[in-house]
């Protein structure tokens, strides 16, 4: 099956700093999503982005499908951005919803 | 809209006991999913239902059964619980037929401990 690898595993920032999280995947994809899991365990979808670039406020994401990676940008980070960020993907030719998750990037933002 | 709801929120079982985790969504989504999350790990797909009346195995289906009761509800059953099934279980749903809107929406999770 598809392999999904995220980096870095941990990231510590001061409030106001910018960061880039990376997701590499081993196969062509027809579904790629980014999620944020807050410290209370709730999973929130951030982007559905199998290709191209999207922006939502201070967050943006870019997927370069031909090179098999996706990037999540967080600008002007806030303490509420803390938590775990997951990338999830599924391989082309399989059911769209059959996602494989990466191990996550643990982000800690200090005031 | 409540989105995706799960019951119970917490459960403690003894080895060998059975239980059913319930999940419901009110977004009229056609697809539903069950995942488990173990400490320090990402989510792993247990079973999914692409549409009402269909179910299929995910990455870690052993020891579980599912029922897609109707379009809104998707239950996960542990017939004989084992300590290895101690985990947090998440249900999710998506409108997988809508290109560009296949985002998965997650419930709050059920924290299950098997002694």
GROMACS .gro file of N, CA, C and O in nm, chain A residues 5-109:
model
  420
    5UNK      N    1   0.485   0.969   0.475
    5UNK     CA    2   0.586   1.008   0.573
    5UNK      C    3   0.582   1.158   0.595
    5UNK      O    4   0.581   1.235   0.499
    6UNK      N    5   0.583   1.197   0.723
    6UNK     CA    6   0.576   1.338   0.757
    6UNK      C    7   0.704   1.383   0.826
    6UNK      O    8   0.768   1.307   0.899
    7UNK      N    9   0.738   1.509   0.803
    7UNK     CA   10   0.854   1.567   0.871
    7UNK      C   11   0.830   1.716   0.896
    7UNK      O   12   0.754   1.779   0.820
    8UNK      N   13   0.890   1.772   1.002
    8UNK     CA   14   0.962   1.699   1.106
    8UNK      C   15   0.866   1.629   1.200
    8UNK      O   16   0.748   1.660   1.199
    9UNK      N   17   0.911   1.537   1.283
    9UNK     CA   18   0.822   1.473   1.380
    9UNK      C   19   0.778   1.568   1.491
    9UNK      O   20   0.667   1.554   1.542
   10UNK      N   21   0.865   1.660   1.528
   10UNK     CA   22   0.834   1.757   1.633
   10UNK      C   23   0.881   1.895   1.589
   10UNK      O   24   0.985   1.907   1.523
   11UNK      N   25   0.806   1.996   1.632
   11UNK     CA   26   0.840   2.133   1.596
   11UNK      C   27   0.799   2.223   1.712
   11UNK      O   28   0.684   2.217   1.758
   12UNK      N   29   0.892   2.305   1.759
   12UNK     CA   30   0.864   2.398   1.868
   12UNK      C   31   0.887   2.540   1.816
   12UNK      O   32   0.993   2.569   1.761
   13UNK      N   33   0.788   2.625   1.834
   13UNK     CA   34   0.793   2.762   1.782
   13UNK      C   35   0.757   2.862   1.889
   13UNK      O   36   0.685   2.831   1.985
   14UNK      N   37   0.804   2.984   1.868
   14UNK     CA   38   0.755   3.097   1.945
   14UNK      C   39   0.636   3.156   1.869
   14UNK      O   40   0.632   3.155   1.744
   15UNK      N   41   0.542   3.208   1.944
   15UNK     CA   42   0.425   3.271   1.882
   15UNK      C   43   0.471   3.376   1.782
   15UNK      O   44   0.564   3.452   1.807
   16UNK      N   45   0.408   3.376   1.665
   16UNK     CA   46   0.442   3.472   1.561
   16UNK      C   47   0.534   3.417   1.454
   16UNK      O   48   0.547   3.475   1.346
   17UNK      N   49   0.597   3.302   1.481
   17UNK     CA   50   0.688   3.244   1.383
   17UNK      C   51   0.610   3.172   1.273
   17UNK      O   52   0.493   3.138   1.290
   18UNK      N   53   0.679   3.150   1.161
   18UNK     CA   54   0.622   3.075   1.049
   18UNK      C   55   0.681   2.934   1.047
   18UNK      O   56   0.791   2.911   1.098
   19UNK      N   57   0.609   2.839   0.986
   19UNK     CA   58   0.660   2.703   0.978
   19UNK      C   59   0.609   2.633   0.852
   19UNK      O   60   0.508   2.674   0.795
   20UNK      N   61   0.684   2.530   0.813
   20UNK     CA   62   0.646   2.447   0.699
   20UNK      C   63   0.653   2.301   0.739
   20UNK      O   64   0.756   2.255   0.789
   21UNK      N   65   0.544   2.230   0.718
   21UNK     CA   66   0.537   2.087   0.746
   21UNK      C   67   0.532   2.015   0.612
   21UNK      O   68   0.465   2.058   0.519
   22UNK      N   69   0.600   1.901   0.607
   22UNK     CA   70   0.612   1.829   0.481
   22UNK      C   71   0.550   1.691   0.490
   22UNK      O   72   0.557   1.625   0.596
   23UNK      N   73   0.492   1.647   0.378
   23UNK     CA   74   0.432   1.514   0.368
   23UNK      C   75   0.479   1.453   0.236
   23UNK      O   76   0.454   1.511   0.129
   24UNK      N   77   0.549   1.341   0.243
   24UNK     CA   78   0.590   1.267   0.124
   24UNK      C   79   0.505   1.142   0.110
   24UNK      O   80   0.476   1.075   0.211
   25UNK      N   81   0.467   1.109  -0.010
   25UNK     CA   82   0.388   0.988  -0.033
   25UNK      C   83   0.449   0.908  -0.147
   25UNK      O   84   0.513   0.963  -0.237
   26UNK      N   85   0.427   0.777  -0.141
   26UNK     CA   86   0.505   0.684  -0.225
   26UNK      C   87   0.438   0.649  -0.357
   26UNK      O   88   0.497   0.578  -0.439
   27UNK      N   89   0.315   0.699  -0.380
   27UNK     CA   90   0.243   0.659  -0.499
   27UNK      C   91   0.161   0.779  -0.547
   27UNK      O   92   0.145   0.878  -0.474
   28UNK      N   93   0.111   0.771  -0.668
   28UNK     CA   94   0.021   0.876  -0.715
   28UNK      C   95  -0.106   0.871  -0.631
   28UNK      O   96  -0.149   0.764  -0.589
   29UNK      N   97  -0.165   0.988  -0.607
   29UNK     CA   98  -0.280   0.993  -0.517
   29UNK      C   99  -0.400   1.058  -0.586
   29UNK      O  100  -0.385   1.140  -0.677
   30UNK      N  101  -0.519   1.018  -0.542
   30UNK     CA  102  -0.639   1.088  -0.587
   30UNK      C  103  -0.711   1.154  -0.470
   30UNK      O  104  -0.818   1.210  -0.486
   31UNK      N  105  -0.652   1.144  -0.352
   31UNK     CA  106  -0.709   1.207  -0.234
   31UNK      C  107  -0.595   1.235  -0.138
   31UNK      O  108  -0.520   1.145  -0.102
   32UNK      N  109  -0.579   1.363  -0.098
   32UNK     CA  110  -0.480   1.398   0.004
   32UNK      C  111  -0.542   1.504   0.093
   32UNK      O  112  -0.600   1.601   0.043
   33UNK      N  113  -0.533   1.482   0.222
   33UNK     CA  114  -0.595   1.574   0.317
   33UNK      C  115  -0.498   1.605   0.430
   33UNK      O  116  -0.416   1.521   0.468
   34UNK      N  117  -0.511   1.724   0.485
   34UNK     CA  118  -0.440   1.766   0.606
   34UNK      C  119  -0.541   1.784   0.719
   34UNK      O  120  -0.649   1.841   0.697
   35UNK      N  121  -0.502   1.736   0.838
   35UNK     CA  122  -0.587   1.746   0.956
   35UNK      C  123  -0.506   1.803   1.072
   35UNK      O  124  -0.384   1.784   1.079
   36UNK      N  125  -0.578   1.868   1.163
   36UNK     CA  126  -0.519   1.914   1.288
   36UNK      C  127  -0.590   1.843   1.402
   36UNK      O  128  -0.714   1.844   1.407
   37UNK      N  129  -0.512   1.779   1.490
   37UNK     CA  130  -0.570   1.719   1.610
   37UNK      C  131  -0.533   1.808   1.728
   37UNK      O  132  -0.415   1.820   1.761
   38UNK      N  133  -0.633   1.869   1.789
   38UNK     CA  134  -0.604   1.961   1.898
   38UNK      C  135  -0.569   1.886   2.027
   38UNK      O  136  -0.581   1.762   2.033
   39UNK      N  137  -0.522   1.956   2.128
   39UNK     CA  138  -0.480   1.887   2.251
   39UNK      C  139  -0.592   1.809   2.319
   39UNK      O  140  -0.564   1.726   2.406
   40UNK      N  141  -0.716   1.833   2.285
   40UNK     CA  142  -0.828   1.758   2.342
   40UNK      C  143  -0.865   1.638   2.256
   40UNK      O  144  -0.961   1.568   2.286
   41UNK      N  145  -0.792   1.616   2.149
   41UNK     CA  146  -0.811   1.497   2.068
   41UNK      C  147  -0.902   1.512   1.948
   41UNK      O  148  -0.916   1.418   1.870
   42UNK      N  149  -0.965   1.627   1.933
   42UNK     CA  150  -1.057   1.647   1.822
   42UNK      C  151  -0.980   1.663   1.691
   42UNK      O  152  -0.882   1.738   1.684
   43UNK      N  153  -1.025   1.594   1.587
   43UNK     CA  154  -0.963   1.602   1.454
   43UNK      C  155  -1.043   1.696   1.367
   43UNK      O  156  -1.163   1.677   1.347
   44UNK      N  157  -0.972   1.795   1.312
   44UNK     CA  158  -1.037   1.895   1.228
   44UNK      C  159  -0.973   1.891   1.090
   44UNK      O  160  -0.849   1.893   1.080
   45UNK      N  161  -1.055   1.884   0.986
   45UNK     CA  162  -0.997   1.887   0.853
   45UNK      C  163  -0.951   2.028   0.818
   45UNK      O  164  -1.018   2.126   0.850
   46UNK      N  165  -0.834   2.037   0.757
   46UNK     CA  166  -0.779   2.166   0.717
   46UNK      C  167  -0.792   2.187   0.567
   46UNK      O  168  -0.839   2.291   0.522
   47UNK      N  169  -0.746   2.088   0.491
   47UNK     CA  170  -0.748   2.099   0.345
   47UNK      C  171  -0.773   1.962   0.282
   47UNK      O  172  -0.722   1.860   0.329
   48UNK      N  173  -0.849   1.965   0.175
   48UNK     CA  174  -0.857   1.854   0.080
   48UNK      C  175  -0.779   1.903  -0.041
   48UNK      O  176  -0.821   1.997  -0.108
   49UNK      N  177  -0.660   1.844  -0.068
   49UNK     CA  178  -0.571   1.903  -0.168
   49UNK      C  179  -0.488   1.797  -0.241
   49UNK      O  180  -0.367   1.786  -0.218
   50UNK      N  181  -0.552   1.719  -0.330
   50UNK     CA  182  -0.475   1.619  -0.405
   50UNK      C  183  -0.378   1.681  -0.505
   50UNK      O  184  -0.285   1.614  -0.552
   51UNK      N  185  -0.397   1.809  -0.537
   51UNK     CA  186  -0.303   1.880  -0.623
   51UNK      C  187  -0.329   2.030  -0.607
   51UNK      O  188  -0.435   2.071  -0.559
   52UNK      N  189  -0.228   2.111  -0.645
   52UNK     CA  190  -0.249   2.254  -0.644
   52UNK      C  191  -0.224   2.319  -0.510
   52UNK      O  192  -0.159   2.263  -0.423
   53UNK      N  193  -0.272   2.442  -0.497
   53UNK     CA  194  -0.250   2.524  -0.378
   53UNK      C  195  -0.382   2.579  -0.328
   53UNK      O  196  -0.468   2.617  -0.408
   54UNK      N  197  -0.397   2.580  -0.195
   54UNK     CA  198  -0.514   2.639  -0.132
   54UNK      C  199  -0.470   2.722  -0.012
   54UNK      O  200  -0.366   2.695   0.047
   55UNK      N  201  -0.550   2.819   0.022
   55UNK     CA  202  -0.521   2.902   0.139
   55UNK      C  203  -0.647   2.920   0.220
   55UNK      O  204  -0.757   2.933   0.166
   56UNK      N  205  -0.629   2.921   0.352
   56UNK     CA  206  -0.738   2.948   0.444
   56UNK      C  207  -0.682   3.026   0.561
   56UNK      O  208  -0.626   2.970   0.654
   57UNK      N  209  -0.695   3.158   0.554
   57UNK     CA  210  -0.643   3.243   0.659
   57UNK      C  211  -0.492   3.235   0.667
   57UNK      O  212  -0.421   3.255   0.569
   58UNK      N  213  -0.441   3.200   0.786
   58UNK     CA  214  -0.296   3.191   0.806
   58UNK      C  215  -0.238   3.059   0.756
   58UNK      O  216  -0.117   3.040   0.758
   59UNK      N  217  -0.322   2.967   0.717
   59UNK     CA  218  -0.277   2.837   0.669
   59UNK      C  219  -0.288   2.829   0.519
   59UNK      O  220  -0.384   2.881   0.460
   60UNK      N  221  -0.190   2.764   0.459
   60UNK     CA  222  -0.198   2.733   0.317
   60UNK      C  223  -0.132   2.598   0.294
   60UNK      O  224  -0.053   2.551   0.377
   61UNK      N  225  -0.167   2.536   0.182
   61UNK     CA  226  -0.112   2.405   0.150
   61UNK      C  227  -0.087   2.396   0.001
   61UNK      O  228  -0.160   2.456  -0.079
   62UNK      N  229   0.018   2.323  -0.033
   62UNK     CA  230   0.053   2.299  -0.172
   62UNK      C  231   0.083   2.152  -0.190
   62UNK      O  232   0.160   2.095  -0.110
   63UNK      N  233   0.026   2.090  -0.292
   63UNK     CA  234   0.059   1.952  -0.327
   63UNK      C  235   0.117   1.950  -0.467
   63UNK      O  236   0.053   2.001  -0.561
   64UNK      N  237   0.237   1.893  -0.480
   64UNK     CA  238   0.299   1.872  -0.610
   64UNK      C  239   0.288   1.723  -0.639
   64UNK      O  240   0.374   1.642  -0.599
   65UNK      N  241   0.181   1.686  -0.706
   65UNK     CA  242   0.149   1.544  -0.721
   65UNK      C  243   0.256   1.470  -0.802
   65UNK      O  244   0.287   1.354  -0.772
   66UNK      N  245   0.314   1.538  -0.901
   66UNK     CA  246   0.413   1.471  -0.987
   66UNK      C  247   0.540   1.438  -0.909
   66UNK      O  248   0.611   1.344  -0.945
   67UNK      N  249   0.568   1.515  -0.803
   67UNK     CA  250   0.687   1.488  -0.722
   67UNK      C  251   0.651   1.422  -0.589
   67UNK      O  252   0.738   1.400  -0.505
   68UNK      N  253   0.525   1.394  -0.569
   68UNK     CA  254   0.477   1.314  -0.456
   68UNK      C  255   0.508   1.376  -0.320
   68UNK      O  256   0.563   1.308  -0.230
   69UNK      N  257   0.473   1.504  -0.306
   69UNK     CA  258   0.484   1.565  -0.174
   69UNK      C  259   0.380   1.676  -0.161
   69UNK      O  260   0.327   1.729  -0.259
   70UNK      N  261   0.353   1.706  -0.034
   70UNK     CA  262   0.262   1.815   0.000
   70UNK      C  263   0.323   1.895   0.115
   70UNK      O  264   0.392   1.837   0.199
   71UNK      N  265   0.298   2.023   0.115
   71UNK     CA  266   0.350   2.111   0.219
   71UNK      C  267   0.235   2.187   0.284
   71UNK      O  268   0.142   2.232   0.216
   72UNK      N  269   0.243   2.200   0.415
   72UNK     CA  270   0.147   2.281   0.490
   72UNK      C  271   0.224   2.397   0.552
   72UNK      O  272   0.322   2.376   0.623
   73UNK      N  273   0.180   2.519   0.522
   73UNK     CA  274   0.244   2.640   0.573
   73UNK      C  275   0.156   2.701   0.683
   73UNK      O  276   0.036   2.718   0.663
   74UNK      N  277   0.219   2.734   0.793
   74UNK     CA  278   0.149   2.805   0.899
   74UNK      C  279   0.222   2.937   0.920
   74UNK      O  280   0.343   2.938   0.953
   75UNK      N  281   0.154   3.046   0.901
   75UNK     CA  282   0.218   3.176   0.920
   75UNK      C  283   0.168   3.240   1.050
   75UNK      O  284   0.057   3.212   1.096
   76UNK      N  285   0.254   3.324   1.106
   76UNK     CA  286   0.219   3.397   1.230
   76UNK      C  287   0.153   3.305   1.331
   76UNK      O  288   0.040   3.328   1.376
   77UNK      N  289   0.224   3.200   1.369
   77UNK     CA  290   0.165   3.095   1.453
   77UNK      C  291   0.113   3.151   1.586
   77UNK      O  292   0.164   3.249   1.641
   78UNK      N  293   0.008   3.085   1.635
   78UNK     CA  294  -0.056   3.120   1.762
   78UNK      C  295  -0.056   2.996   1.851
   78UNK      O  296  -0.045   2.883   1.803
   79UNK      N  297  -0.072   3.019   1.981
   79UNK     CA  298  -0.070   2.905   2.074
   79UNK      C  299  -0.181   2.805   2.042
   79UNK      O  300  -0.166   2.685   2.065
   80UNK      N  301  -0.290   2.854   1.986
   80UNK     CA  302  -0.400   2.766   1.949
   80UNK      C  303  -0.367   2.676   1.830
   80UNK      O  304  -0.444   2.584   1.799
   81UNK      N  305  -0.256   2.702   1.763
   81UNK     CA  306  -0.213   2.613   1.654
   81UNK      C  307  -0.147   2.486   1.707
   81UNK      O  308  -0.121   2.393   1.629
   82UNK      N  309  -0.117   2.482   1.834
   82UNK     CA  310  -0.052   2.364   1.892
   82UNK      C  311  -0.138   2.240   1.872
   82UNK      O  312  -0.261   2.247   1.865
   83UNK      N  313  -0.070   2.127   1.863
   83UNK     CA  314  -0.140   2.000   1.843
   83UNK      C  315  -0.061   1.914   1.746
   83UNK      O  316   0.057   1.937   1.722
   84UNK      N  317  -0.128   1.817   1.688
   84UNK     CA  318  -0.064   1.726   1.593
   84UNK      C  319  -0.126   1.748   1.455
   84UNK      O  320  -0.248   1.755   1.442
   85UNK      N  321  -0.041   1.759   1.356
   85UNK     CA  322  -0.085   1.778   1.218
   85UNK      C  323  -0.062   1.648   1.142
   85UNK      O  324   0.049   1.596   1.138
   86UNK      N  325  -0.168   1.599   1.082
   86UNK     CA  326  -0.161   1.475   1.006
   86UNK      C  327  -0.186   1.501   0.858
   86UNK      O  328  -0.274   1.581   0.822
   87UNK      N  329  -0.110   1.432   0.779
   87UNK     CA  330  -0.134   1.422   0.636
   87UNK      C  331  -0.190   1.283   0.611
   87UNK      O  332  -0.146   1.186   0.674
   88UNK      N  333  -0.287   1.271   0.520
   88UNK     CA  334  -0.344   1.141   0.488
   88UNK      C  335  -0.368   1.136   0.337
   88UNK      O  336  -0.410   1.235   0.277
   89UNK      N  337  -0.342   1.020   0.278
   89UNK     CA  338  -0.353   1.008   0.133
   89UNK      C  339  -0.404   0.871   0.094
   89UNK      O  340  -0.395   0.776   0.173
   90UNK      N  341  -0.459   0.862  -0.027
   90UNK     CA  342  -0.488   0.728  -0.080
   90UNK      C  343  -0.441   0.720  -0.223
   90UNK      O  344  -0.434   0.820  -0.294
   91UNK      N  345  -0.405   0.602  -0.262
   91UNK     CA  346  -0.345   0.580  -0.393
   91UNK      C  347  -0.451   0.583  -0.502
   91UNK      O  348  -0.564   0.537  -0.483
   92UNK      N  349  -0.412   0.636  -0.617
   92UNK     CA  350  -0.500   0.632  -0.731
   92UNK      C  351  -0.540   0.490  -0.763
   92UNK      O  352  -0.460   0.398  -0.750
   93UNK      N  353  -0.663   0.471  -0.803
   93UNK     CA  354  -0.711   0.337  -0.836
   93UNK      C  355  -0.776   0.265  -0.721
   93UNK      O  356  -0.832   0.157  -0.738
   94UNK      N  357  -0.768   0.323  -0.602
   94UNK     CA  358  -0.837   0.265  -0.487
   94UNK      C  359  -0.951   0.358  -0.445
   94UNK      O  360  -0.959   0.471  -0.492
   95UNK      N  361  -1.035   0.310  -0.354
   95UNK     CA  362  -1.147   0.390  -0.308
   95UNK      C  363  -1.099   0.522  -0.249
   95UNK      O  364  -1.004   0.527  -0.172
   96UNK      N  365  -1.166   0.631  -0.288
   96UNK     CA  366  -1.122   0.764  -0.247
   96UNK      C  367  -1.106   0.779  -0.097
   96UNK      O  368  -1.022   0.851  -0.049
   97UNK      N  369  -1.192   0.710  -0.023
   97UNK     CA  370  -1.191   0.730   0.120
   97UNK      C  371  -1.093   0.646   0.197
   97UNK      O  372  -1.076   0.664   0.317
   98UNK      N  373  -1.024   0.555   0.130
   98UNK     CA  374  -0.937   0.461   0.200
   98UNK      C  375  -0.803   0.529   0.228
   98UNK      O  376  -0.702   0.502   0.165
   99UNK      N  377  -0.803   0.616   0.329
   99UNK     CA  378  -0.686   0.699   0.357
   99UNK      C  379  -0.584   0.625   0.441
   99UNK      O  380  -0.618   0.550   0.533
  100UNK      N  381  -0.457   0.652   0.411
  100UNK     CA  382  -0.345   0.611   0.495
  100UNK      C  383  -0.288   0.738   0.557
  100UNK      O  384  -0.256   0.833   0.486
  101UNK      N  385  -0.277   0.736   0.691
  101UNK     CA  386  -0.228   0.852   0.764
  101UNK      C  387  -0.077   0.843   0.786
  101UNK      O  388  -0.022   0.734   0.806
  102UNK      N  389  -0.012   0.960   0.786
  102UNK     CA  390   0.125   0.968   0.832
  102UNK      C  391   0.130   0.965   0.984
  102UNK      O  392   0.026   0.962   1.051
  103UNK      N  393   0.252   0.966   1.036
  103UNK     CA  394   0.270   0.958   1.181
  103UNK      C  395   0.243   1.091   1.251
  103UNK      O  396   0.231   1.096   1.372
  104UNK      N  397   0.236   1.198   1.174
  104UNK     CA  398   0.204   1.327   1.232
  104UNK      C  399   0.326   1.412   1.266
  104UNK      O  400   0.437   1.360   1.284
  105UNK      N  401   0.304   1.542   1.274
  105UNK     CA  402   0.402   1.639   1.325
  105UNK      C  403   0.343   1.703   1.448
  105UNK      O  404   0.233   1.760   1.441
  106UNK      N  405   0.414   1.692   1.560
  106UNK     CA  406   0.367   1.752   1.684
  106UNK      C  407   0.419   1.895   1.690
  106UNK      O  408   0.540   1.919   1.693
  107UNK      N  409   0.326   1.991   1.688
  107UNK     CA  410   0.362   2.132   1.690
  107UNK      C  411   0.329   2.191   1.827
  107UNK      O  412   0.217   2.176   1.877
  108UNK      N  413   0.428   2.257   1.885
  108UNK     CA  414   0.409   2.328   2.011
  108UNK      C  415   0.444   2.474   1.988
  108UNK      O  416   0.555   2.505   1.945
  109UNK      N  417   0.348   2.562   2.015
  109UNK     CA  418   0.370   2.706   2.001
  109UNK      C  419   0.369   2.769   2.139
  109UNK      O  420   0.270   2.762   2.211
   0.00000   0.00000   0.00000
